mmCIF file of C-alpha atoms and ligand atoms in Angstrom:
data_model
loop_
_atom_site.group_PDB
_atom_site.id
_atom_site.type_symbol
_atom_site.label_atom_id
_atom_site.label_comp_id
_atom_site.label_asym_id
_atom_site.label_seq_id
_atom_site.Cartn_x
_atom_site.Cartn_y
_atom_site.Cartn_z
ATOM 1 C CA MET A 18 -6.607 -20.924 9.998
ATOM 2 C CA LYS A 19 -8.113 -19.303 13.081
ATOM 3 C CA SER A 20 -9.047 -15.661 13.231
ATOM 4 C CA ILE A 21 -8.055 -13.472 16.175
ATOM 5 C CA LYS A 22 -11.783 -13.408 16.988
ATOM 6 C CA ASP A 23 -11.648 -17.142 17.785
ATOM 7 C CA LEU A 24 -9.102 -16.664 20.585
ATOM 8 C CA ASN A 25 -9.499 -15.531 24.145
ATOM 9 C CA ILE A 26 -7.033 -12.657 24.287
ATOM 10 C CA THR A 27 -8.498 -10.464 27.025
ATOM 11 C CA GLY A 28 -5.756 -9.001 29.206
ATOM 12 C CA LYS A 29 -3.032 -11.032 27.487
ATOM 13 C CA THR A 30 0.273 -9.925 26.001
ATOM 14 C CA VAL A 31 -0.171 -10.172 22.246
ATOM 15 C CA PHE A 32 2.525 -10.228 19.564
ATOM 16 C CA ILE A 33 1.317 -8.921 16.207
ATOM 17 C CA ARG A 34 3.590 -9.540 13.227
ATOM 18 C CA CYS A 35 2.790 -6.601 10.953
ATOM 19 C CA ASP A 36 4.076 -5.598 7.542
ATOM 20 C CA PHE A 37 5.240 -2.038 8.016
ATOM 21 C CA ASN A 38 7.538 -2.191 4.984
ATOM 22 C CA VAL A 39 6.123 1.026 3.515
ATOM 23 C CA PRO A 40 7.575 3.142 0.700
ATOM 24 C CA LYS A 41 9.369 6.392 1.573
ATOM 25 C CA ASP A 42 10.653 9.273 -0.553
ATOM 26 C CA GLU A 43 14.242 10.505 -0.618
ATOM 27 C CA ASP A 44 13.559 12.709 2.430
ATOM 28 C CA GLY A 45 12.365 9.732 4.451
ATOM 29 C CA ASN A 46 8.658 10.665 4.322
ATOM 30 C CA ILE A 47 6.208 7.775 4.171
ATOM 31 C CA THR A 48 4.540 8.054 0.751
ATOM 32 C CA ASP A 49 1.904 5.337 1.160
ATOM 33 C CA ASP A 50 0.772 4.229 4.628
ATOM 34 C CA ARG A 51 -1.899 1.711 3.566
ATOM 35 C CA ARG A 52 0.062 -1.142 5.166
ATOM 36 C CA ILE A 53 0.081 0.724 8.489
ATOM 37 C CA ARG A 54 -3.623 1.606 8.224
ATOM 38 C CA GLY A 55 -4.345 -2.001 7.289
ATOM 39 C CA ALA A 56 -2.977 -3.189 10.633
ATOM 40 C CA LEU A 57 -5.113 -0.805 12.732
ATOM 41 C CA PRO A 58 -8.265 -2.972 13.110
ATOM 42 C CA THR A 59 -6.249 -5.811 14.675
ATOM 43 C CA ILE A 60 -4.300 -3.466 16.946
ATOM 44 C CA ARG A 61 -7.494 -1.684 18.084
ATOM 45 C CA TYR A 62 -9.242 -5.021 18.667
ATOM 46 C CA CYS A 63 -6.427 -6.009 21.051
ATOM 47 C CA LEU A 64 -6.337 -2.646 22.826
ATOM 48 C CA ASP A 65 -10.116 -2.770 23.362
ATOM 49 C CA ARG A 66 -9.575 -6.077 25.156
ATOM 50 C CA ASP A 67 -7.011 -4.634 27.574
ATOM 51 C CA CYS A 68 -4.131 -6.423 25.934
ATOM 52 C CA LYS A 69 -0.503 -5.461 26.135
ATOM 53 C CA VAL A 70 0.423 -5.174 22.473
ATOM 54 C CA ILE A 71 3.858 -5.867 20.997
ATOM 55 C CA LEU A 72 4.244 -5.054 17.294
ATOM 56 C CA ALA A 73 7.037 -6.300 15.078
ATOM 57 C CA SER A 74 7.927 -5.868 11.425
ATOM 58 C CA HIS A 75 10.863 -5.914 9.070
ATOM 59 C CA TYR A 76 11.741 -2.796 7.107
ATOM 60 C CA GLU A 77 13.687 -3.175 3.852
ATOM 61 C CA ARG A 78 16.993 -5.047 3.963
ATOM 62 C CA PRO A 79 19.453 -3.705 6.557
ATOM 63 C CA GLU A 80 22.682 -5.538 7.187
ATOM 64 C CA ALA A 81 22.072 -7.728 10.219
ATOM 65 C CA GLY A 82 23.535 -6.271 13.400
ATOM 66 C CA VAL A 83 24.118 -2.817 11.870
ATOM 67 C CA TYR A 84 21.652 -0.305 13.355
ATOM 68 C CA GLU A 85 21.247 2.515 10.825
ATOM 69 C CA ASP A 86 18.659 5.290 11.274
ATOM 70 C CA LYS A 87 17.283 4.851 7.761
ATOM 71 C CA TYR A 88 16.144 1.323 8.608
ATOM 72 C CA SER A 89 14.636 2.208 12.011
ATOM 73 C CA LEU A 90 10.915 1.805 12.603
ATOM 74 C CA ALA A 91 10.828 5.246 14.317
ATOM 75 C CA PRO A 92 8.849 6.961 11.493
ATOM 76 C CA ILE A 93 6.354 4.095 11.549
ATOM 77 C CA VAL A 94 5.868 4.530 15.297
ATOM 78 C CA GLN A 95 5.175 8.206 14.771
ATOM 79 C CA ARG A 96 2.571 7.469 12.076
ATOM 80 C CA LEU A 97 0.989 4.796 14.268
ATOM 81 C CA GLN A 98 0.722 7.264 17.136
ATOM 82 C CA THR A 99 -1.137 9.703 14.851
ATOM 83 C CA LEU A 100 -3.443 7.070 13.389
ATOM 84 C CA LEU A 101 -4.278 5.258 16.632
ATOM 85 C CA LYS A 102 -4.837 8.510 18.569
ATOM 86 C CA LEU A 103 -3.817 6.820 21.801
ATOM 87 C CA ALA A 104 -3.612 8.777 25.032
ATOM 88 C CA THR A 105 -0.475 6.872 25.978
ATOM 89 C CA GLU A 106 2.743 7.057 24.017
ATOM 90 C CA ILE A 107 3.734 4.142 21.809
ATOM 91 C CA THR A 108 7.249 3.079 22.734
ATOM 92 C CA LEU A 109 9.934 1.843 20.386
ATOM 93 C CA ALA A 110 12.535 -0.609 21.650
ATOM 94 C CA ASN A 111 16.160 0.032 20.670
ATOM 95 C CA ASP A 112 16.580 -3.585 19.693
ATOM 96 C CA VAL A 113 14.581 -6.666 18.739
ATOM 97 C CA VAL A 114 15.096 -9.224 21.498
ATOM 98 C CA GLY A 115 17.888 -7.517 23.422
ATOM 99 C CA LYS A 116 17.921 -6.050 26.935
ATOM 100 C CA ASN A 117 16.019 -2.929 25.927
ATOM 101 C CA ALA A 118 13.165 -4.784 24.222
ATOM 102 C CA LYS A 119 12.854 -7.259 27.097
ATOM 103 C CA LYS A 120 12.849 -4.490 29.720
ATOM 104 C CA LYS A 121 10.218 -2.473 27.843
ATOM 105 C CA ALA A 122 8.089 -5.569 27.218
ATOM 106 C CA ALA A 123 8.166 -6.428 30.941
ATOM 107 C CA ALA A 124 7.087 -2.879 31.876
ATOM 108 C CA LEU A 125 4.201 -2.815 29.367
ATOM 109 C CA GLN A 126 0.734 -2.116 30.852
ATOM 110 C CA SER A 127 -2.719 -3.099 29.567
ATOM 111 C CA GLY A 128 -3.766 -0.877 26.671
ATOM 112 C CA GLU A 129 -0.178 0.052 25.816
ATOM 113 C CA VAL A 130 1.769 -0.592 22.638
ATOM 114 C CA LEU A 131 5.453 -1.455 22.241
ATOM 115 C CA VAL A 132 7.110 -1.679 18.825
ATOM 116 C CA LEU A 133 10.261 -3.797 18.460
ATOM 117 C CA GLU A 134 13.023 -2.509 16.172
ATOM 118 C CA ASN A 135 13.371 -3.751 12.576
ATOM 119 C CA LEU A 136 13.304 -7.561 12.786
ATOM 120 C CA ARG A 137 15.995 -7.832 10.126
ATOM 121 C CA TYR A 138 18.546 -6.242 12.445
ATOM 122 C CA GLU A 139 18.656 -9.817 13.748
ATOM 123 C CA ALA A 140 20.385 -12.199 11.324
ATOM 124 C CA GLY A 141 18.127 -15.000 12.564
ATOM 125 C CA GLU A 142 14.994 -13.403 11.099
ATOM 126 C CA THR A 143 15.682 -14.285 7.457
ATOM 127 C CA GLN A 144 17.266 -17.605 8.514
ATOM 128 C CA ASN A 145 14.048 -18.741 10.208
ATOM 129 C CA ASP A 146 16.174 -19.182 13.322
ATOM 130 C CA ILE A 147 14.466 -21.046 16.133
ATOM 131 C CA ILE A 148 16.521 -19.306 18.847
ATOM 132 C CA LEU A 149 15.310 -15.885 17.691
ATOM 133 C CA ALA A 150 11.773 -17.285 17.414
ATOM 134 C CA LYS A 151 11.958 -18.523 21.023
ATOM 135 C CA GLU A 152 13.287 -15.179 22.248
ATOM 136 C CA LEU A 153 10.380 -13.377 20.574
ATOM 137 C CA ALA A 154 7.845 -15.910 21.832
ATOM 138 C CA SER A 155 9.164 -15.618 25.409
ATOM 139 C CA MET A 156 7.814 -12.058 25.611
ATOM 140 C CA VAL A 157 4.166 -12.853 24.822
ATOM 141 C CA ASP A 158 1.133 -15.130 25.406
ATOM 142 C CA ILE A 159 -0.496 -14.889 21.971
ATOM 143 C CA TYR A 160 0.868 -14.852 18.410
ATOM 144 C CA ILE A 161 -1.030 -12.987 15.689
ATOM 145 C CA ASN A 162 0.111 -12.768 12.078
ATOM 146 C CA ASP A 163 -1.272 -9.774 10.209
ATOM 147 C CA ALA A 164 1.605 -9.436 7.724
ATOM 148 C CA PHE A 165 0.128 -10.706 4.459
ATOM 149 C CA GLY A 166 2.915 -9.042 2.456
ATOM 150 C CA ALA A 167 5.531 -11.181 4.273
ATOM 151 C CA CYS A 168 3.632 -14.484 4.467
ATOM 152 C CA HIS A 169 5.381 -15.984 1.434
ATOM 153 C CA ARG A 170 8.673 -15.949 3.342
ATOM 154 C CA ALA A 171 9.628 -18.619 5.879
ATOM 155 C CA HIS A 172 11.255 -16.199 8.298
ATOM 156 C CA ALA A 173 11.584 -16.526 12.082
ATOM 157 C CA SER A 174 8.747 -14.144 12.994
ATOM 158 C CA ILE A 175 6.481 -15.638 10.303
ATOM 159 C CA ASP A 176 7.187 -19.360 10.436
ATOM 160 C CA ALA A 177 9.364 -20.641 13.322
ATOM 161 C CA MET A 178 7.729 -18.387 15.903
ATOM 162 C CA ALA A 179 4.149 -19.278 14.906
ATOM 163 C CA ARG A 180 4.977 -22.969 15.240
ATOM 164 C CA LEU A 181 5.864 -22.462 18.920
ATOM 165 C CA PHE A 182 2.223 -21.655 19.765
ATOM 166 C CA ASP A 183 -0.723 -24.078 19.879
ATOM 167 C CA LYS A 184 -3.957 -23.373 18.031
ATOM 168 C CA GLU A 185 -5.571 -21.688 21.046
ATOM 169 C CA HIS A 186 -2.780 -19.135 21.112
ATOM 170 C CA LYS A 187 -2.167 -18.199 17.478
ATOM 171 C CA ALA A 188 -4.322 -16.776 14.722
ATOM 172 C CA ALA A 189 -4.574 -14.501 11.707
ATOM 173 C CA GLY A 190 -5.255 -10.810 12.196
ATOM 174 C CA PHE A 191 -8.075 -9.067 10.321
ATOM 175 C CA LEU A 192 -5.909 -7.863 7.419
ATOM 176 C CA LEU A 193 -4.395 -11.279 6.745
ATOM 177 C CA GLY A 194 -7.829 -12.906 6.966
ATOM 178 C CA LYS A 195 -9.311 -10.401 4.530
ATOM 179 C CA GLU A 196 -6.506 -10.770 1.976
ATOM 180 C CA VAL A 197 -6.546 -14.569 1.952
ATOM 181 C CA ASN A 198 -10.337 -14.750 1.842
ATOM 182 C CA PHE A 199 -10.532 -12.353 -1.058
ATOM 183 C CA PHE A 200 -8.036 -14.159 -3.261
ATOM 184 C CA GLU A 201 -9.325 -17.627 -2.430
ATOM 185 C CA LYS A 202 -12.973 -16.715 -3.050
ATOM 186 C CA THR A 203 -12.197 -14.883 -6.273
ATOM 187 C CA LEU A 204 -10.012 -17.632 -7.681
ATOM 188 C CA GLU A 205 -12.424 -20.381 -6.659
ATOM 189 C CA LYS A 206 -15.631 -18.900 -8.008
ATOM 190 C CA PRO A 207 -14.981 -15.854 -10.169
ATOM 191 C CA MET A 208 -17.841 -14.094 -11.922
ATOM 192 C CA ARG A 209 -17.166 -14.387 -15.654
ATOM 193 C CA PRO A 210 -15.727 -13.076 -17.879
ATOM 194 C CA PHE A 211 -12.649 -13.230 -15.645
ATOM 195 C CA ILE A 212 -9.705 -11.218 -17.000
ATOM 196 C CA ALA A 213 -6.076 -11.112 -15.818
ATOM 197 C CA VAL A 214 -3.964 -8.060 -16.580
ATOM 198 C CA VAL A 215 -0.286 -8.832 -16.083
ATOM 199 C CA GLY A 216 2.619 -6.437 -16.517
ATOM 200 C CA GLY A 217 5.915 -5.531 -14.884
ATOM 201 C CA SER A 218 9.432 -6.327 -15.838
ATOM 202 C CA LYS A 219 10.093 -10.005 -15.344
ATOM 203 C CA VAL A 220 8.372 -12.917 -17.080
ATOM 204 C CA GLY A 221 10.435 -15.266 -14.906
ATOM 205 C CA THR A 222 8.803 -14.325 -11.610
ATOM 206 C CA LYS A 223 5.298 -14.431 -13.114
ATOM 207 C CA LEU A 224 5.631 -17.540 -15.279
ATOM 208 C CA GLU A 225 3.998 -19.907 -12.822
ATOM 209 C CA ALA A 226 1.220 -17.433 -12.119
ATOM 210 C CA LEU A 227 0.578 -17.058 -15.865
ATOM 211 C CA ASN A 228 0.437 -20.829 -16.327
ATOM 212 C CA GLU A 229 -2.027 -21.095 -13.464
ATOM 213 C CA LEU A 230 -4.107 -18.124 -14.612
ATOM 214 C CA ILE A 231 -4.610 -19.660 -18.059
ATOM 215 C CA ASN A 232 -6.543 -22.477 -16.394
ATOM 216 C CA LYS A 233 -8.824 -19.988 -14.682
ATOM 217 C CA VAL A 234 -9.373 -16.850 -16.727
ATOM 218 C CA ASP A 235 -11.230 -16.081 -19.971
ATOM 219 C CA LYS A 236 -8.801 -13.438 -21.223
ATOM 220 C CA ILE A 237 -5.225 -12.361 -20.436
ATOM 221 C CA ILE A 238 -3.776 -8.941 -21.201
ATOM 222 C CA ILE A 239 0.016 -8.660 -21.130
ATOM 223 C CA GLY A 240 1.800 -5.313 -20.872
ATOM 224 C CA GLY A 241 4.986 -3.856 -19.389
ATOM 225 C CA GLY A 242 8.487 -5.086 -20.048
ATOM 226 C CA MET A 243 7.380 -8.711 -20.066
ATOM 227 C CA ALA A 244 5.313 -8.164 -23.224
ATOM 228 C CA PHE A 245 8.510 -7.991 -25.285
ATOM 229 C CA THR A 246 9.497 -11.570 -24.488
ATOM 230 C CA PHE A 247 6.110 -12.634 -25.885
ATOM 231 C CA LEU A 248 6.367 -10.323 -28.913
ATOM 232 C CA LYS A 249 9.847 -11.681 -29.674
ATOM 233 C CA ALA A 250 8.566 -15.242 -29.226
ATOM 234 C CA GLN A 251 6.062 -14.389 -31.981
ATOM 235 C CA GLY A 252 8.998 -13.522 -34.222
ATOM 236 C CA LEU A 253 8.838 -9.721 -33.977
ATOM 237 C CA GLU A 254 11.852 -7.412 -33.832
ATOM 238 C CA VAL A 255 11.893 -5.788 -30.379
ATOM 239 C CA GLY A 256 15.161 -3.824 -30.610
ATOM 240 C CA ASN A 257 16.785 -3.281 -27.219
ATOM 241 C CA SER A 258 13.566 -3.816 -25.254
ATOM 242 C CA LEU A 259 13.717 -5.885 -22.087
ATOM 243 C CA VAL A 260 13.674 -9.545 -23.144
ATOM 244 C CA GLU A 261 14.329 -12.758 -21.269
ATOM 245 C CA ASP A 262 15.786 -14.784 -24.128
ATOM 246 C CA HIS A 263 15.998 -18.011 -22.133
ATOM 247 C CA LEU A 264 12.223 -17.852 -21.640
ATOM 248 C CA LEU A 265 11.225 -17.434 -25.270
ATOM 249 C CA ASN A 266 10.218 -21.074 -25.462
ATOM 250 C CA GLU A 267 8.195 -20.838 -22.265
ATOM 251 C CA ALA A 268 6.492 -17.726 -23.606
ATOM 252 C CA LYS A 269 5.552 -19.619 -26.755
ATOM 253 C CA LYS A 270 4.204 -22.515 -24.675
ATOM 254 C CA ILE A 271 2.038 -20.134 -22.655
ATOM 255 C CA MET A 272 0.578 -18.643 -25.848
ATOM 256 C CA ASP A 273 -0.043 -22.159 -27.263
ATOM 257 C CA LYS A 274 -1.711 -23.224 -24.025
ATOM 258 C CA ALA A 275 -3.920 -20.134 -24.146
ATOM 259 C CA LYS A 276 -5.002 -21.112 -27.668
ATOM 260 C CA GLU A 277 -5.750 -24.702 -26.562
ATOM 261 C CA GLU A 278 -7.754 -23.510 -23.558
ATOM 262 C CA LYS A 279 -9.539 -20.937 -25.724
ATOM 263 C CA VAL A 280 -8.262 -18.134 -23.510
ATOM 264 C CA LYS A 281 -8.013 -14.862 -25.435
ATOM 265 C CA PHE A 282 -4.414 -13.633 -25.209
ATOM 266 C CA TYR A 283 -3.749 -9.931 -25.828
ATOM 267 C CA LEU A 284 -0.381 -8.223 -26.339
ATOM 268 C CA PRO A 285 0.257 -4.503 -26.971
ATOM 269 C CA VAL A 286 -0.316 -3.471 -30.584
ATOM 270 C CA ASP A 287 1.730 -0.295 -30.262
ATOM 271 C CA VAL A 288 4.452 0.893 -27.919
ATOM 272 C CA VAL A 289 6.286 3.987 -26.723
ATOM 273 C CA ILE A 290 9.923 3.657 -27.704
ATOM 274 C CA ALA A 291 13.080 5.551 -26.810
ATOM 275 C CA PRO A 292 16.718 5.092 -27.756
ATOM 276 C CA GLU A 293 17.760 4.932 -24.087
ATOM 277 C CA PHE A 294 16.352 3.962 -20.694
ATOM 278 C CA THR A 295 15.782 7.568 -19.625
ATOM 279 C CA ASP A 296 13.112 10.264 -19.886
ATOM 280 C CA LYS A 297 15.700 12.825 -20.980
ATOM 281 C CA CYS A 298 15.576 11.780 -24.611
ATOM 282 C CA ILE A 299 13.099 11.747 -27.489
ATOM 283 C CA ALA A 300 10.365 9.119 -27.431
ATOM 284 C CA LYS A 301 7.803 8.107 -30.024
ATOM 285 C CA TYR A 302 4.858 5.835 -30.665
ATOM 286 C CA VAL A 303 5.267 2.956 -33.104
ATOM 287 C CA PRO A 304 3.216 -0.134 -33.967
ATOM 288 C CA ALA A 305 4.542 -3.147 -32.028
ATOM 289 C CA GLN A 306 5.628 -4.638 -35.372
ATOM 290 C CA GLU A 307 7.837 -1.675 -36.225
ATOM 291 C CA ILE A 308 10.273 -1.288 -33.337
ATOM 292 C CA PRO A 309 13.561 -0.218 -34.957
ATOM 293 C CA LYS A 310 16.868 -1.820 -33.987
ATOM 294 C CA GLY A 311 18.579 0.113 -31.198
ATOM 295 C CA TRP A 312 15.332 1.389 -29.649
ATOM 296 C CA MET A 313 13.501 0.026 -26.635
ATOM 297 C CA GLY A 314 9.834 -0.175 -25.661
ATOM 298 C CA LEU A 315 9.138 1.545 -22.359
ATOM 299 C CA ASP A 316 5.325 1.789 -22.302
ATOM 300 C CA ILE A 317 2.273 0.603 -24.199
ATOM 301 C CA GLY A 318 0.907 3.014 -26.790
ATOM 302 C CA PRO A 319 -2.516 4.715 -27.106
ATOM 303 C CA ALA A 320 -3.893 2.105 -29.542
ATOM 304 C CA SER A 321 -3.109 -0.641 -27.013
ATOM 305 C CA SER A 322 -4.847 1.336 -24.254
ATOM 306 C CA ARG A 323 -7.964 1.627 -26.430
ATOM 307 C CA LEU A 324 -7.830 -2.050 -27.406
ATOM 308 C CA PHE A 325 -7.422 -3.151 -23.779
ATOM 309 C CA ARG A 326 -10.328 -0.916 -22.771
ATOM 310 C CA GLU A 327 -12.546 -2.773 -25.250
ATOM 311 C CA VAL A 328 -11.240 -6.116 -23.996
ATOM 312 C CA LEU A 329 -12.088 -5.149 -20.392
ATOM 313 C CA ASN A 330 -15.553 -3.870 -21.279
ATOM 314 C CA ASP A 331 -17.514 -7.027 -20.436
ATOM 315 C CA ALA A 332 -15.339 -8.111 -17.473
ATOM 316 C CA GLN A 333 -17.010 -9.217 -14.255
ATOM 317 C CA THR A 334 -13.751 -10.025 -12.437
ATOM 318 C CA ILE A 335 -10.320 -8.473 -13.049
ATOM 319 C CA ILE A 336 -7.009 -9.328 -11.396
ATOM 320 C CA TRP A 337 -4.259 -6.811 -12.119
ATOM 321 C CA ASN A 338 -0.594 -7.334 -11.300
ATOM 322 C CA GLY A 339 2.205 -5.284 -12.824
ATOM 323 C CA PRO A 340 2.470 -1.841 -14.488
ATOM 324 C CA MET A 341 2.170 -1.414 -18.280
ATOM 325 C CA GLY A 342 5.400 0.561 -18.593
ATOM 326 C CA VAL A 343 8.209 2.271 -16.700
ATOM 327 C CA TYR A 344 5.613 4.255 -14.761
ATOM 328 C CA GLU A 345 8.211 5.713 -12.386
ATOM 329 C CA MET A 346 9.129 8.117 -15.225
ATOM 330 C CA ASP A 347 6.180 10.403 -16.139
ATOM 331 C CA LYS A 348 6.992 10.084 -19.805
ATOM 332 C CA TYR A 349 6.271 6.337 -19.722
ATOM 333 C CA ALA A 350 3.462 6.340 -17.144
ATOM 334 C CA LYS A 351 0.481 6.981 -19.424
ATOM 335 C CA GLY A 352 -0.137 3.348 -20.350
ATOM 336 C CA SER A 353 -0.258 2.313 -16.683
ATOM 337 C CA THR A 354 -2.424 5.289 -15.673
ATOM 338 C CA LYS A 355 -4.883 4.571 -18.491
ATOM 339 C CA MET A 356 -4.974 0.890 -17.575
ATOM 340 C CA SER A 357 -5.784 1.888 -13.993
ATOM 341 C CA HIS A 358 -8.620 4.169 -15.182
ATOM 342 C CA ASN A 359 -9.905 1.501 -17.581
ATOM 343 C CA ILE A 360 -10.023 -1.128 -14.837
ATOM 344 C CA ALA A 361 -11.585 1.285 -12.342
ATOM 345 C CA ASP A 362 -14.257 2.239 -14.900
ATOM 346 C CA THR A 363 -15.577 -1.317 -15.337
ATOM 347 C CA HIS A 364 -18.414 -2.829 -13.319
ATOM 348 C CA ALA A 365 -16.190 -5.781 -12.449
ATOM 349 C CA THR A 366 -14.846 -6.931 -9.106
ATOM 350 C CA THR A 367 -11.320 -5.557 -9.348
ATOM 351 C CA ILE A 368 -8.323 -6.868 -7.448
ATOM 352 C CA VAL A 369 -5.036 -5.025 -7.577
ATOM 353 C CA GLY A 370 -1.973 -6.896 -6.319
ATOM 354 C CA GLY A 371 1.643 -5.853 -5.968
ATOM 355 C CA GLY A 372 3.321 -2.776 -4.527
ATOM 356 C CA ASP A 373 4.052 -1.174 -7.905
ATOM 357 C CA THR A 374 0.562 -1.795 -9.219
ATOM 358 C CA ALA A 375 -1.054 -0.402 -6.086
ATOM 359 C CA ASP A 376 1.250 2.594 -6.448
ATOM 360 C CA VAL A 377 0.019 3.137 -10.035
ATOM 361 C CA ALA A 378 -3.630 2.979 -8.900
ATOM 362 C CA LEU A 379 -2.824 5.419 -6.084
ATOM 363 C CA ARG A 380 -1.071 7.915 -8.395
ATOM 364 C CA ALA A 381 -3.954 7.582 -10.872
ATOM 365 C CA GLY A 382 -6.431 8.385 -8.059
ATOM 366 C CA ASP A 383 -8.291 5.120 -8.605
ATOM 367 C CA VAL A 384 -7.720 3.276 -5.312
ATOM 368 C CA ASP A 385 -11.220 4.000 -4.004
ATOM 369 C CA GLU A 386 -12.726 2.711 -7.249
ATOM 370 C CA MET A 387 -11.022 -0.688 -6.952
ATOM 371 C CA THR A 388 -12.807 -3.444 -5.051
ATOM 372 C CA PHE A 389 -9.665 -4.619 -3.308
ATOM 373 C CA VAL A 390 -6.074 -3.433 -3.271
ATOM 374 C CA SER A 391 -3.808 -6.080 -1.802
ATOM 375 C CA THR A 392 -0.906 -5.085 0.446
ATOM 376 C CA GLY A 393 1.232 -7.997 -0.755
ATOM 377 C CA GLY A 394 2.744 -8.418 -4.225
ATOM 378 C CA GLY A 395 4.800 -11.617 -3.945
ATOM 379 C CA ALA A 396 2.323 -13.180 -1.524
ATOM 380 C CA SER A 397 -0.672 -12.518 -3.794
ATOM 381 C CA LEU A 398 1.219 -13.961 -6.794
ATOM 382 C CA ASN A 399 1.936 -17.115 -4.787
ATOM 383 C CA LEU A 400 -1.751 -17.417 -3.903
ATOM 384 C CA ILE A 401 -2.643 -17.088 -7.606
ATOM 385 C CA GLU A 402 -0.065 -19.791 -8.372
ATOM 386 C CA GLY A 403 -1.891 -22.043 -5.912
ATOM 387 C CA LYS A 404 1.203 -22.211 -3.684
ATOM 388 C CA LYS A 405 1.012 -22.630 0.058
ATOM 389 C CA LEU A 406 2.269 -19.606 1.968
ATOM 390 C CA PRO A 407 4.641 -20.466 4.868
ATOM 391 C CA GLY A 408 3.000 -17.907 7.154
ATOM 392 C CA ILE A 409 -0.439 -19.393 6.648
ATOM 393 C CA GLU A 410 0.762 -22.991 6.945
ATOM 394 C CA ALA A 411 2.470 -22.138 10.254
ATOM 395 C CA LEU A 412 -0.811 -20.760 11.608
ATOM 396 C CA LYS A 413 -2.646 -23.925 10.594
ATOM 397 C CA ALA A 414 0.022 -26.301 12.032
HETATM 398 P P1 AMP B 79 7.609 -6.235 -11.457
HETATM 399 O O1 AMP B 79 8.402 -6.099 -10.188
HETATM 400 O O2 AMP B 79 8.003 -7.430 -12.271
HETATM 401 O O3 AMP B 79 6.118 -6.098 -11.255
HETATM 402 O O4 AMP B 79 8.046 -5.002 -12.351
HETATM 403 C C1 AMP B 79 7.739 -3.663 -12.051
HETATM 404 C C2 AMP B 79 8.723 -2.819 -12.804
HETATM 405 O O5 AMP B 79 8.577 -3.083 -14.192
HETATM 406 C C3 AMP B 79 8.520 -1.343 -12.653
HETATM 407 O O6 AMP B 79 9.587 -0.832 -11.897
HETATM 408 C C4 AMP B 79 8.556 -0.805 -14.092
HETATM 409 O O7 AMP B 79 9.382 0.305 -14.239
HETATM 410 C C5 AMP B 79 9.133 -1.980 -14.856
HETATM 411 N N1 AMP B 79 8.746 -1.977 -16.272
HETATM 412 C C6 AMP B 79 7.505 -1.895 -16.787
HETATM 413 N N2 AMP B 79 7.532 -1.843 -18.127
HETATM 414 C C7 AMP B 79 8.826 -1.900 -18.486
HETATM 415 C C8 AMP B 79 9.517 -1.871 -19.738
HETATM 416 N N3 AMP B 79 8.846 -1.778 -20.883
HETATM 417 N N4 AMP B 79 10.871 -1.952 -19.732
HETATM 418 C C9 AMP B 79 11.537 -2.035 -18.564
HETATM 419 N N5 AMP B 79 10.947 -2.063 -17.344
HETATM 420 C C10 AMP B 79 9.605 -1.994 -17.300
#
């Protein structure tokens, strides 16, 4: 995979596929702009070389063809304008490859930036449509992918479009290069002990990653909703906690494999339980072996936090993906916050992957203490699983 530095881009029109899919609050304010900041080095590199820069990204999941304000990239453009501190105004096209975008692209001058509207307003984006890819490609000389968070999806702006350019005219941006390098290097030659901390709600989506991690790590810590599938697979009563019953066997196999590979496998020893999935009710701590019928586990308890802290003590490398509880509700956020502090406090190389997990680290004030916070959840999981990412394959083709 080439880096943007390997290409001759001076004075050219450059398309940069970014991942501006940032979280917003109910008032539409951007709550975490790390994905926008992450794209700045590549954008600045192009501007410094007198390029005409066209940026494109998807934002959430609008219905194709329906232009709604809440899915517009307008707030992103505003934030970009502030962060880039450009003398000229960044323009936003009203469409993706329509008349307005084409007209604005044709009028673009060196050192100027044009942002296309939300790529998913075009149905062809998620269908990896070659016609849309050709329309996008027709506006530019160079294709740059800097959207790590979207690289696990074979979409038109990620896959089909990249394949229309030869190797002298396509490359990875700085953010994509950094993300891929970090995961590959860490997974290839980790400093040991190497510990994986995995949480979140679904075992299903993380099964392959867990299977792969067992071959690589020295210890695994499981928390979050997915812990209950493992606890139930051990024969414990888990009440109404989140459980994927069809995966109980798989969970058992993973624990057996860990034993065979001599990987230490840690589950919560106590949990925060509540009778309902809400923070407007009583909650209490119980040992993981004493969850009453009718109650559900929504966070790990204080004894688990202390145990996991001990487990992490000698770590030299830590990969963390998934919160320890329903951290969106303050009442069940302590386990995740403490895990963030515990990881940040180690001397290990720490890699945080996944939007939710990065959000926990941010709320806990630990982002600066982590070695690397990835901008892509699904993409980083796929890299851990050893899967090939469509966006990266298309750059290499
Ligand atoms: P994932 O997308 O699989 O990483 O899951 C993240 C989600 O897991 C977050 O929205 C958490 O609220 C949720 N979660 C964590 N712990 C639990 C739990 N014990 N029960 C239900 N959901 C949980």
